Coordinates of C-alpha atoms and ligand atoms in Angstrom, one line a residue:
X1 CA -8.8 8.3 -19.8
X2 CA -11.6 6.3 -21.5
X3 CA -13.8 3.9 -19.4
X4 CA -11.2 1.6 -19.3
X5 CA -8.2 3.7 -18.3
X6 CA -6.7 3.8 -21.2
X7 CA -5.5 7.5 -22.2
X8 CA -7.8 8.6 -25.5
X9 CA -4.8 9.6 -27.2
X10 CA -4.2 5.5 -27.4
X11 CA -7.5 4.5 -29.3
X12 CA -7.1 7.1 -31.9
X13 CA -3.2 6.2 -32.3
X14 CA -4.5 2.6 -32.5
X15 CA -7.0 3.1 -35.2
X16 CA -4.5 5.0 -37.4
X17 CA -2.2 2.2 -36.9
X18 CA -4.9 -0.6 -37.4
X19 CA -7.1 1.0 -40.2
X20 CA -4.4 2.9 -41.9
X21 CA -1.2 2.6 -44.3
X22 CA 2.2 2.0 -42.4
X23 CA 3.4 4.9 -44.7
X24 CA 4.2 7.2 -41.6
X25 CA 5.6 7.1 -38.1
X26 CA 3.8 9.4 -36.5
X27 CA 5.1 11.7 -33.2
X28 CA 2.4 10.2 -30.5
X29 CA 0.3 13.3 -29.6
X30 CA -3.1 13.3 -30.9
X31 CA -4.0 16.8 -31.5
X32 CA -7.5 18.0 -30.9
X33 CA -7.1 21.3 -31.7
X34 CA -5.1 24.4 -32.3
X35 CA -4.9 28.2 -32.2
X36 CA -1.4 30.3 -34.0
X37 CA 1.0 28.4 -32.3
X38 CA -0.6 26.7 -29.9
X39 CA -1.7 22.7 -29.8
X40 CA -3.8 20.9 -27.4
X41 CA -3.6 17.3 -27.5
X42 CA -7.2 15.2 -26.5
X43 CA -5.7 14.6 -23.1
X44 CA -5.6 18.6 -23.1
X45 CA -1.7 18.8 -22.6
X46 CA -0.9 22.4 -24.3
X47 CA 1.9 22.3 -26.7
X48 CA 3.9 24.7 -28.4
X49 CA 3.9 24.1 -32.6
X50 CA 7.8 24.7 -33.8
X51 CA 7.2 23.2 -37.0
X52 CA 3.9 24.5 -38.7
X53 CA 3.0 21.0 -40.7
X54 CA 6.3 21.7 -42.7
X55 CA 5.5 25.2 -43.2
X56 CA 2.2 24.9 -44.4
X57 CA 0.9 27.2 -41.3
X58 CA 2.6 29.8 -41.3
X59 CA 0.1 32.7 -40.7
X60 CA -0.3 30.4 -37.1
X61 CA -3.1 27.7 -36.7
X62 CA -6.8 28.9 -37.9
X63 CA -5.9 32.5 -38.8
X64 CA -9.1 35.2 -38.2
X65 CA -8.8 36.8 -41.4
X66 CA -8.2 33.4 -43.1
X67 CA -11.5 31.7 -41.1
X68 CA -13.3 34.4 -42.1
X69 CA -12.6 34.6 -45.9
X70 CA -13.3 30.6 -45.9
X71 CA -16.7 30.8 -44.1
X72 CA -17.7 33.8 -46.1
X73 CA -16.9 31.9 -49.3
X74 CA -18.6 28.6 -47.9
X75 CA -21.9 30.7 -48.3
X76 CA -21.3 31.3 -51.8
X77 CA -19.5 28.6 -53.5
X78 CA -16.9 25.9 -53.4
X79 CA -15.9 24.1 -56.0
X80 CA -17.3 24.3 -59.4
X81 CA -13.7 23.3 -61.3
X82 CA -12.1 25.4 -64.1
X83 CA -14.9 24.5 -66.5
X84 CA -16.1 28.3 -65.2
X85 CA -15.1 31.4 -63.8
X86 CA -14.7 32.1 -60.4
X87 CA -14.8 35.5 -58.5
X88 CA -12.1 34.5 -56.8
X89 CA -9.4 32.8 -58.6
X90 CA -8.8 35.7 -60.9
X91 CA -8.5 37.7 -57.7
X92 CA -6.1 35.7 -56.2
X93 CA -3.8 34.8 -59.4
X94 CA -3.7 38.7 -59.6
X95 CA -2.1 38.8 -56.2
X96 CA -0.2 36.0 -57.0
X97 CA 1.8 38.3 -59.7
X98 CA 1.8 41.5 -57.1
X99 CA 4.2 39.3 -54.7
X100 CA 5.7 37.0 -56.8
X101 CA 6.7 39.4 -59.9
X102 CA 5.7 37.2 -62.4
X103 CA 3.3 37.4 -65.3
X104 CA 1.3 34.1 -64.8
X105 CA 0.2 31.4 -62.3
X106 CA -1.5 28.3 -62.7
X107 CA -2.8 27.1 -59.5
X108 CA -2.7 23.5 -58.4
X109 CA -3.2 21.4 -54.9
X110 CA -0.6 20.1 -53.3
X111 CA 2.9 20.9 -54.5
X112 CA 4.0 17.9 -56.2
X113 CA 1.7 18.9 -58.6
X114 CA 2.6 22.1 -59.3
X115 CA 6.3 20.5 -59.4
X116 CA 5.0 18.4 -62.7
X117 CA 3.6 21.3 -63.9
X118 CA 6.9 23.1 -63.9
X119 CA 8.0 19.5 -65.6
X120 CA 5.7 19.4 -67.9
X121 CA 5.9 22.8 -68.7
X122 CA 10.1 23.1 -68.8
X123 CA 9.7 19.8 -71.1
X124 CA 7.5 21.6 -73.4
X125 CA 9.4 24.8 -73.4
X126 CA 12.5 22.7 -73.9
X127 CA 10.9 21.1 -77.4
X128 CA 8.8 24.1 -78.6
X129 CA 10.8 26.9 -77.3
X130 CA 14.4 25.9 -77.5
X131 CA 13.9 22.9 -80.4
X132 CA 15.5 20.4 -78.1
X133 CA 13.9 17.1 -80.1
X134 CA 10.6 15.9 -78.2
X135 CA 11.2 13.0 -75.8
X136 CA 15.0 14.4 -75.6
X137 CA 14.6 17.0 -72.9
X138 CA 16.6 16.9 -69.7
X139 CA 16.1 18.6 -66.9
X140 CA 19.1 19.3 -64.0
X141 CA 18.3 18.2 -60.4
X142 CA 20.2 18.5 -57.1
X143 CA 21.2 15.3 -55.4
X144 CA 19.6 15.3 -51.9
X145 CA 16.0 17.2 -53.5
X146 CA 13.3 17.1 -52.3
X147 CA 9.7 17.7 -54.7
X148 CA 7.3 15.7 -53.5
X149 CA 6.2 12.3 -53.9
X150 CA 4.7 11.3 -57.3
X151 CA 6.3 8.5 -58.8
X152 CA 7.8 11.0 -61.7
X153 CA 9.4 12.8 -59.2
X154 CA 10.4 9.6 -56.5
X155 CA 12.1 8.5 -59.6
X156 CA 15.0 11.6 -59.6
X157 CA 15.1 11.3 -55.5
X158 CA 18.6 9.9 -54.4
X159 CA 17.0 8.9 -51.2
X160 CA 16.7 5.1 -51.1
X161 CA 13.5 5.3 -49.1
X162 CA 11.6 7.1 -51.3
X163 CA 12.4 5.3 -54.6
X164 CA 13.3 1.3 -53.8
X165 CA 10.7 -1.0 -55.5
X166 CA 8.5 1.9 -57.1
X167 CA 10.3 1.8 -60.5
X168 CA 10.3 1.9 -63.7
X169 CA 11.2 5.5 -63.2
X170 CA 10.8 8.3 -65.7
X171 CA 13.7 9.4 -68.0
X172 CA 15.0 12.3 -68.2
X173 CA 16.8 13.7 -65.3
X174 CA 20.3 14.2 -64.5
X175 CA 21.9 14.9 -60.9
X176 CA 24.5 17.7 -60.1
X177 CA 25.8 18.2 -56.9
X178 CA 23.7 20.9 -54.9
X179 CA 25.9 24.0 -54.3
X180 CA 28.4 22.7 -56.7
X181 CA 28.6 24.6 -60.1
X182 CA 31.2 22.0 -61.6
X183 CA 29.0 19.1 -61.3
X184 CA 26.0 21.4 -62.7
X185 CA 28.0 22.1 -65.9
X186 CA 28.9 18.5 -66.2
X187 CA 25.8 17.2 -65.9
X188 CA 24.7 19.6 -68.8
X189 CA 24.2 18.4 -72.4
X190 CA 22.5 19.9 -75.5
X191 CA 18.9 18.9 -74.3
X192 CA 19.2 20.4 -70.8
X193 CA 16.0 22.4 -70.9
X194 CA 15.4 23.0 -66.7
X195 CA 17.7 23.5 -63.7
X196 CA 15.1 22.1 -60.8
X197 CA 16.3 23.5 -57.6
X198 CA 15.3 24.5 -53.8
X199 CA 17.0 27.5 -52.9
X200 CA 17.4 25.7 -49.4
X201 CA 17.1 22.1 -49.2
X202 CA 14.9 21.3 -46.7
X203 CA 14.5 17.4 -45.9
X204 CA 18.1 17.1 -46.9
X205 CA 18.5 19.0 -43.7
X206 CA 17.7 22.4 -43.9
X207 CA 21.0 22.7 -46.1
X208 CA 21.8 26.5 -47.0
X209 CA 23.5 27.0 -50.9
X210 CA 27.2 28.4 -50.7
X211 CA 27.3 32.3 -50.4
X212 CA 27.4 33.0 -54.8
X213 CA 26.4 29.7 -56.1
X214 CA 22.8 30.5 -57.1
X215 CA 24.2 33.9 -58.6
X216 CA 26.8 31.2 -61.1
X217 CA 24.0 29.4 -61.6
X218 CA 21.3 31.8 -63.1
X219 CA 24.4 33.9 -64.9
X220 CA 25.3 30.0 -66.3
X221 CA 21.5 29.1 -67.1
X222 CA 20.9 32.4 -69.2
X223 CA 23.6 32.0 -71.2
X224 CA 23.1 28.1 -72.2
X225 CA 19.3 29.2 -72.4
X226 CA 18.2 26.9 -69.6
X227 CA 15.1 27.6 -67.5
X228 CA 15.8 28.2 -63.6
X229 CA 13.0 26.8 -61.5
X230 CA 12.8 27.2 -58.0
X231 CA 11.0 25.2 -56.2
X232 CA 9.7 27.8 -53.0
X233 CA 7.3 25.0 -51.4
X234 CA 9.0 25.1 -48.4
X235 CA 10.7 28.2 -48.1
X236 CA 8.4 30.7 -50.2
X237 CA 5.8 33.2 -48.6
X238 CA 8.3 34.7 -46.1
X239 CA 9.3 31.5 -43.9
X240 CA 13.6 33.1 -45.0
X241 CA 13.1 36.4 -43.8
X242 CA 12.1 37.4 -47.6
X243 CA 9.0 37.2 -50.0
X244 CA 11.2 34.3 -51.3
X245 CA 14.6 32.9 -50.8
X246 CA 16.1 33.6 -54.1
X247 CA 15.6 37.7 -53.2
X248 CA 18.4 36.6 -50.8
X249 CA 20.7 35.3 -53.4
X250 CA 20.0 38.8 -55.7
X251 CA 18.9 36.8 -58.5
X252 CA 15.0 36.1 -60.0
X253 CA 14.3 32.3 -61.5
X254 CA 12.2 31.9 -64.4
X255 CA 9.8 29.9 -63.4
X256 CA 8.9 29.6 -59.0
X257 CA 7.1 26.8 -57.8
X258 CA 4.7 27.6 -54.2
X259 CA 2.3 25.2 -52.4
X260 CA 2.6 24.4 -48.6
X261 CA 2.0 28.4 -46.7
X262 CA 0.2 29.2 -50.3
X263 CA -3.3 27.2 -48.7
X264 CA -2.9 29.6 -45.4
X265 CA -3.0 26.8 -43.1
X266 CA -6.3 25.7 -44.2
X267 CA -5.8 24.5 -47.6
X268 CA -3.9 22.6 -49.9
X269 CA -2.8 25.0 -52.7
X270 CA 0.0 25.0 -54.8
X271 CA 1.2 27.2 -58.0
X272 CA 3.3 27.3 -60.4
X273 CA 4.7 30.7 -61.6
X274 CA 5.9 31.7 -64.8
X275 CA 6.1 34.8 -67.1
X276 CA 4.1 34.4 -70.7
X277 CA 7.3 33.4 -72.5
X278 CA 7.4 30.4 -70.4
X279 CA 3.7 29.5 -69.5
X280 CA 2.6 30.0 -73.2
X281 CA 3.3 26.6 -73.3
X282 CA -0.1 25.7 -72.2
X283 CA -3.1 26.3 -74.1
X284 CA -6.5 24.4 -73.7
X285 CA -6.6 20.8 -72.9
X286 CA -2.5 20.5 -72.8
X287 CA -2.5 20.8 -68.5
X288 CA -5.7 21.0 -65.7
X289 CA -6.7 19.8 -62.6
X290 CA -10.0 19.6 -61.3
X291 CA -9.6 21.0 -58.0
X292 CA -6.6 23.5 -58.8
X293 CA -7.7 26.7 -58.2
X294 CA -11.3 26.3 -56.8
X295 CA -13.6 29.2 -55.4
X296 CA -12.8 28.3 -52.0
X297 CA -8.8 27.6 -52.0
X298 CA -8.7 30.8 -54.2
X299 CA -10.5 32.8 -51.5
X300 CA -8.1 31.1 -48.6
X301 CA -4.9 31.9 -50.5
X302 CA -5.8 35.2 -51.6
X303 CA -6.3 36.2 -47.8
X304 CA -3.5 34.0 -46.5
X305 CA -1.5 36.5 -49.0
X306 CA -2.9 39.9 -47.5
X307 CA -2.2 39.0 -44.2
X308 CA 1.4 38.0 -45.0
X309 CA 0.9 41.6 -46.5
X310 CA -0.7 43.2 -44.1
X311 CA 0.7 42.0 -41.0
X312 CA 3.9 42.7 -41.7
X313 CA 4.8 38.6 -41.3
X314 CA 8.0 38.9 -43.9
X315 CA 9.7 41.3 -42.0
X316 CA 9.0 39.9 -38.6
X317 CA 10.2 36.5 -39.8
X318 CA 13.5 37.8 -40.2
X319 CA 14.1 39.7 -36.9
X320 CA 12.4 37.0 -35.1
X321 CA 14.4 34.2 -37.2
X322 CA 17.7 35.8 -36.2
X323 CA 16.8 35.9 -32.2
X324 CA 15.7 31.9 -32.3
X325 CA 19.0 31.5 -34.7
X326 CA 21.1 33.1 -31.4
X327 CA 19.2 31.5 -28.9
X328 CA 19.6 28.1 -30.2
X329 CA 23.2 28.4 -30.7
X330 CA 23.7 29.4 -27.0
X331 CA 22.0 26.1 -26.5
X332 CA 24.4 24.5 -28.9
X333 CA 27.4 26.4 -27.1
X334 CA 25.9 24.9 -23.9
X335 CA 25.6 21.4 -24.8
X336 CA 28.5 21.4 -27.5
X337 CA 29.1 17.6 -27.6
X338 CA 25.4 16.8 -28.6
X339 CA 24.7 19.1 -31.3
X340 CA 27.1 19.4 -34.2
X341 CA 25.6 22.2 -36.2
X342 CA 22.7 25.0 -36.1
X343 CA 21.8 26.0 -39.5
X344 CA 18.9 27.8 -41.4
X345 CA 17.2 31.0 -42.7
X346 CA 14.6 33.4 -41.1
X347 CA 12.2 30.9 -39.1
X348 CA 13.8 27.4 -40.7
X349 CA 16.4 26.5 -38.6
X350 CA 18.1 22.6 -38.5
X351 CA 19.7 21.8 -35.3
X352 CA 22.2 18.7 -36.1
X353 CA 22.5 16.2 -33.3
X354 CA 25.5 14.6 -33.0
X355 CA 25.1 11.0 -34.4
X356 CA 27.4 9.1 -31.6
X357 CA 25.2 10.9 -28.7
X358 CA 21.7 10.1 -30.1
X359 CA 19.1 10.1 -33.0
X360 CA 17.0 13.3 -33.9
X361 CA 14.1 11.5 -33.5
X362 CA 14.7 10.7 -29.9
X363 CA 15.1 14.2 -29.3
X364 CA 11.9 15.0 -31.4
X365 CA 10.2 12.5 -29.0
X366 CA 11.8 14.2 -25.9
X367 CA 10.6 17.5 -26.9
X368 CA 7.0 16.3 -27.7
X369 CA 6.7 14.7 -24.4
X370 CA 8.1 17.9 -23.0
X371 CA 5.6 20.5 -24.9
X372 CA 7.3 21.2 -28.2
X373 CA 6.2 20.4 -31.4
X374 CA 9.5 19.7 -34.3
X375 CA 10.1 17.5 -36.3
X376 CA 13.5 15.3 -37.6
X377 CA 14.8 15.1 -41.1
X378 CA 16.8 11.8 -41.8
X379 CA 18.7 10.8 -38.6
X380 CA 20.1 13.7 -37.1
X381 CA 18.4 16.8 -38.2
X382 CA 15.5 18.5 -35.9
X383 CA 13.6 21.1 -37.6
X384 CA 12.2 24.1 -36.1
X385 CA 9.7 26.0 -38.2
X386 CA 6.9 28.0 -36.1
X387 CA 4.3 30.1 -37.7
X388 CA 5.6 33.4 -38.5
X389 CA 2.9 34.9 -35.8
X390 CA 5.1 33.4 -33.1
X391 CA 6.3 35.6 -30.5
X392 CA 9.2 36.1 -28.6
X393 CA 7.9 34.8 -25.2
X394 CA 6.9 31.3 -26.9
X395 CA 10.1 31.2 -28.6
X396 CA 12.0 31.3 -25.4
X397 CA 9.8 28.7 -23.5
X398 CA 10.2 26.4 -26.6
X399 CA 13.9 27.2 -26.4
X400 CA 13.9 26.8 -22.7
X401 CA 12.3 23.4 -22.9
X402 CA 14.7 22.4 -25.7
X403 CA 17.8 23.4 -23.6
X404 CA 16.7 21.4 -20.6
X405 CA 15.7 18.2 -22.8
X406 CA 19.1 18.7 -24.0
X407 CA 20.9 19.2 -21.1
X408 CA 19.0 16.0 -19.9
X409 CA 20.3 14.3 -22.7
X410 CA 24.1 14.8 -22.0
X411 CA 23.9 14.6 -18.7
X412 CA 22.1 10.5 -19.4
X413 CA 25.3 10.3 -21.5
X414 CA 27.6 11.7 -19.3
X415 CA 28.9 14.7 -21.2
X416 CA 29.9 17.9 -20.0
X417 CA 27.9 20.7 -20.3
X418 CA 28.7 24.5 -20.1
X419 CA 26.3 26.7 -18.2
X420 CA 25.2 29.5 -20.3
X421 CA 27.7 32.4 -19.2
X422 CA 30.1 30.2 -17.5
Ligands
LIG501 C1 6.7 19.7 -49.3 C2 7.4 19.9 -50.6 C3 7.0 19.5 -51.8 C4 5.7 18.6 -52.0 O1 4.6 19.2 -51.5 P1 3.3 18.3 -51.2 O2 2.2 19.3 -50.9 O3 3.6 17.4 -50.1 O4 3.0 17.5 -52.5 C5 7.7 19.9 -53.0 N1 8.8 20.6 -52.9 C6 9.3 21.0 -51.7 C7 10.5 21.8 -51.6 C8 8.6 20.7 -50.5 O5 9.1 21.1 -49.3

């Protein structure tokens, strides 16, 4: 409480709301401060983080080893742009091509700029590679994508939200269905240069490909001589259970896209990956950006990648994604009339509330007010995504907390629930 009794949370909410564009809606907690998957709001109420900024923290909240290689690179040197050499970017793009297996990376910020990168660099690929005519190529997208928010990449969104009044929109792009390899080959002309796809569509839903479809899909794309990118923003750097999710689907893209995790929960920093066939495509002056790949975000992303290394994240995320996979759908078996669906991969995992009981986002609100930290995708999707440092105790008190909100919820509604074990 302030002088006046009003709770501090209230004047900071208040200044976003007076001071700032209506372009979000937050959750109301107003977090102070953090450690791996722990929040504390300013009133001090402890809370425990299920959805890691979207993935972006997923070595946990203000990692050791990351701190320390930021502070140690604050006493050197920052940002000095690409106009030189850094000790550190040539480090880290190194690394880069260790985990990722391929040849190159050019480094950007957030990720929908290394999503026009891969644009820009498919499209030129398309003309000087393939001969498609210049101002011709096309480029293959899901319906329900998600790459970010530029106004190039708004423009190939089907979500109304996203796109109404923002046009003109850039040409170019053409929808298939995602999971559908019909609708990809009918989409397909001559001047298809790029298939654009998340190997798990996250803001759709957390929606999960069908079992073969990304296997069609490259076999299809090498023989028409189309580029496969896969945009890993969300699900890259271990957050499936694997390196990356298309290791899951036995296949390799030829190009892979990586921001969010990539800036170890510090940063933003985003790449795009390519081998030299495709990235030769850029030569001086054709592609930059004058942050991409500074001293500091190098240093943070190199370490953020040695501790996924080192710590053995990947392979925990897996084991630990399967228990919070079981435990949630005991919840779901529980309070069967109020959730319709748990779906996901390693430590991304969308719980679908039933649209007739409630919203997602009163849930998300329930849970907030309860001590757990998600987050909803369109109306009936909740996410959970906690750091991959989370443990098992935390995953069963978030669980817990989730299973009594949503008992709560049913019994407000007057639906049956099962006891767990009756
Ligand atoms: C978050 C996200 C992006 C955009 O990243 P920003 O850093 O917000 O620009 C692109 N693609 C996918 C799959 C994402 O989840």
């Amino acid at each position: 409480m302030d002088a006046t009794g009003t709770p501090v949370s209230q004047t900071f909410i208040q200044k976003e709301g007076s001071y700032g564009a209506r372009n979000y809606a937050p959750v109301p907690v107003v977090v102070d401060h953090a450690k791996d998957c722990l929040v504390w709001d300013v009133e001090g109420k402890e809370y425990i983080d299920m959805m890691s900024a979207y993935s972006s923290v997923s070595h946990g909240h203000l990692h050791p080893r990351i701190v320390a290689a930021a502070e140690a690179q604050l006493k050197k040197v920052a940002v000095m742009s690409r106009a030189y050499y850094s000790t550190t970017l040539g480090p880290l793009l190194e690394k880069l091509s260790e985990v990722t297996g391929f040849e190159r990376a050019l480094p950007m910020n957030t990720g929908a700029e290394a999503v026009e990168t891969a644009i820009k660099c498919a499209r030129r690929w398309g003309h000087r590679v393939k001969g498609i005519p210049d101002g011709m190529q096309r480029i293959l997208v899901a319906r329900g994508n998600f790459h970010g928010r530029t106004s190039t990449i708004v423009g190939f969104s089907s979500e109304q939200d996203y796109r109404s009044g923002f046009g003109p929109f850039c040409d170019g792009f053409q929808h298939f269905d995602y999971g559908g390899m019909e609708s990809v080959k009918a989409a397909a002309t001559e001047h298809t240069c790029a298939v654009l796809v998340e190997p798990i569509q996250g803001e759709a839903g957390v929606i999960v490909p069908p079992a073969g479809f990304f296997r069609d899909l490259r076999e299809w794309c090498t023989q028409k001589d189309i580029l496969l990118i896969d945009d890993e923003v969300q699900a890259g750097l271990g957050r499936t259970g694997r390196w990356f999710a298309f290791q899951h689907e036995g296949i390799r893209p030829d190009a892979l896209i990586l921001g969010k995790a990539l800036g170890g929960g510090l940063l933003p920093v985003s790449a795009f990956c390519a081998d030299d066939k495709v990235m030769q495509v850029f030569v001086p002056n054709s592609h930059g950006s004058t942050f991409g790949g500074n001293a500091l975000a190098a240093a943070v992303a190199l370490e953020g990648l040695k501790v996924l290394q080192e710590e053995g994240l990947v392979d925990q995320c897996a084991a630990k994604g399967e228990y919070l996979f079981r435990r949630l759908r005991e919840v779901q078996a529980e309070v069967a009339p109020l959730i319709r669906d748990v779906r996901g991969r390693g430590l991304w995992i969308g719980v679908d509330i039933e649209p007739t009981c409630t919203t997602a986002r009163d849930m998300v609100l329930r849970l907030a007010a309860a001590g757990v930290l998600s987050k909803e995708t369109h109306e009936t999707v909740i996410r959970f995504a906690p750091p991959l440092t989370i443990t098992q105790d935390l995953m069963d008190r978030a669980v817990d907390i989730f299973r009594g909100v949503a008992v709560e919820k049913c019994r407000e509604l007057g639906l049956r629930t099962r006891p767990a074990g009756a």
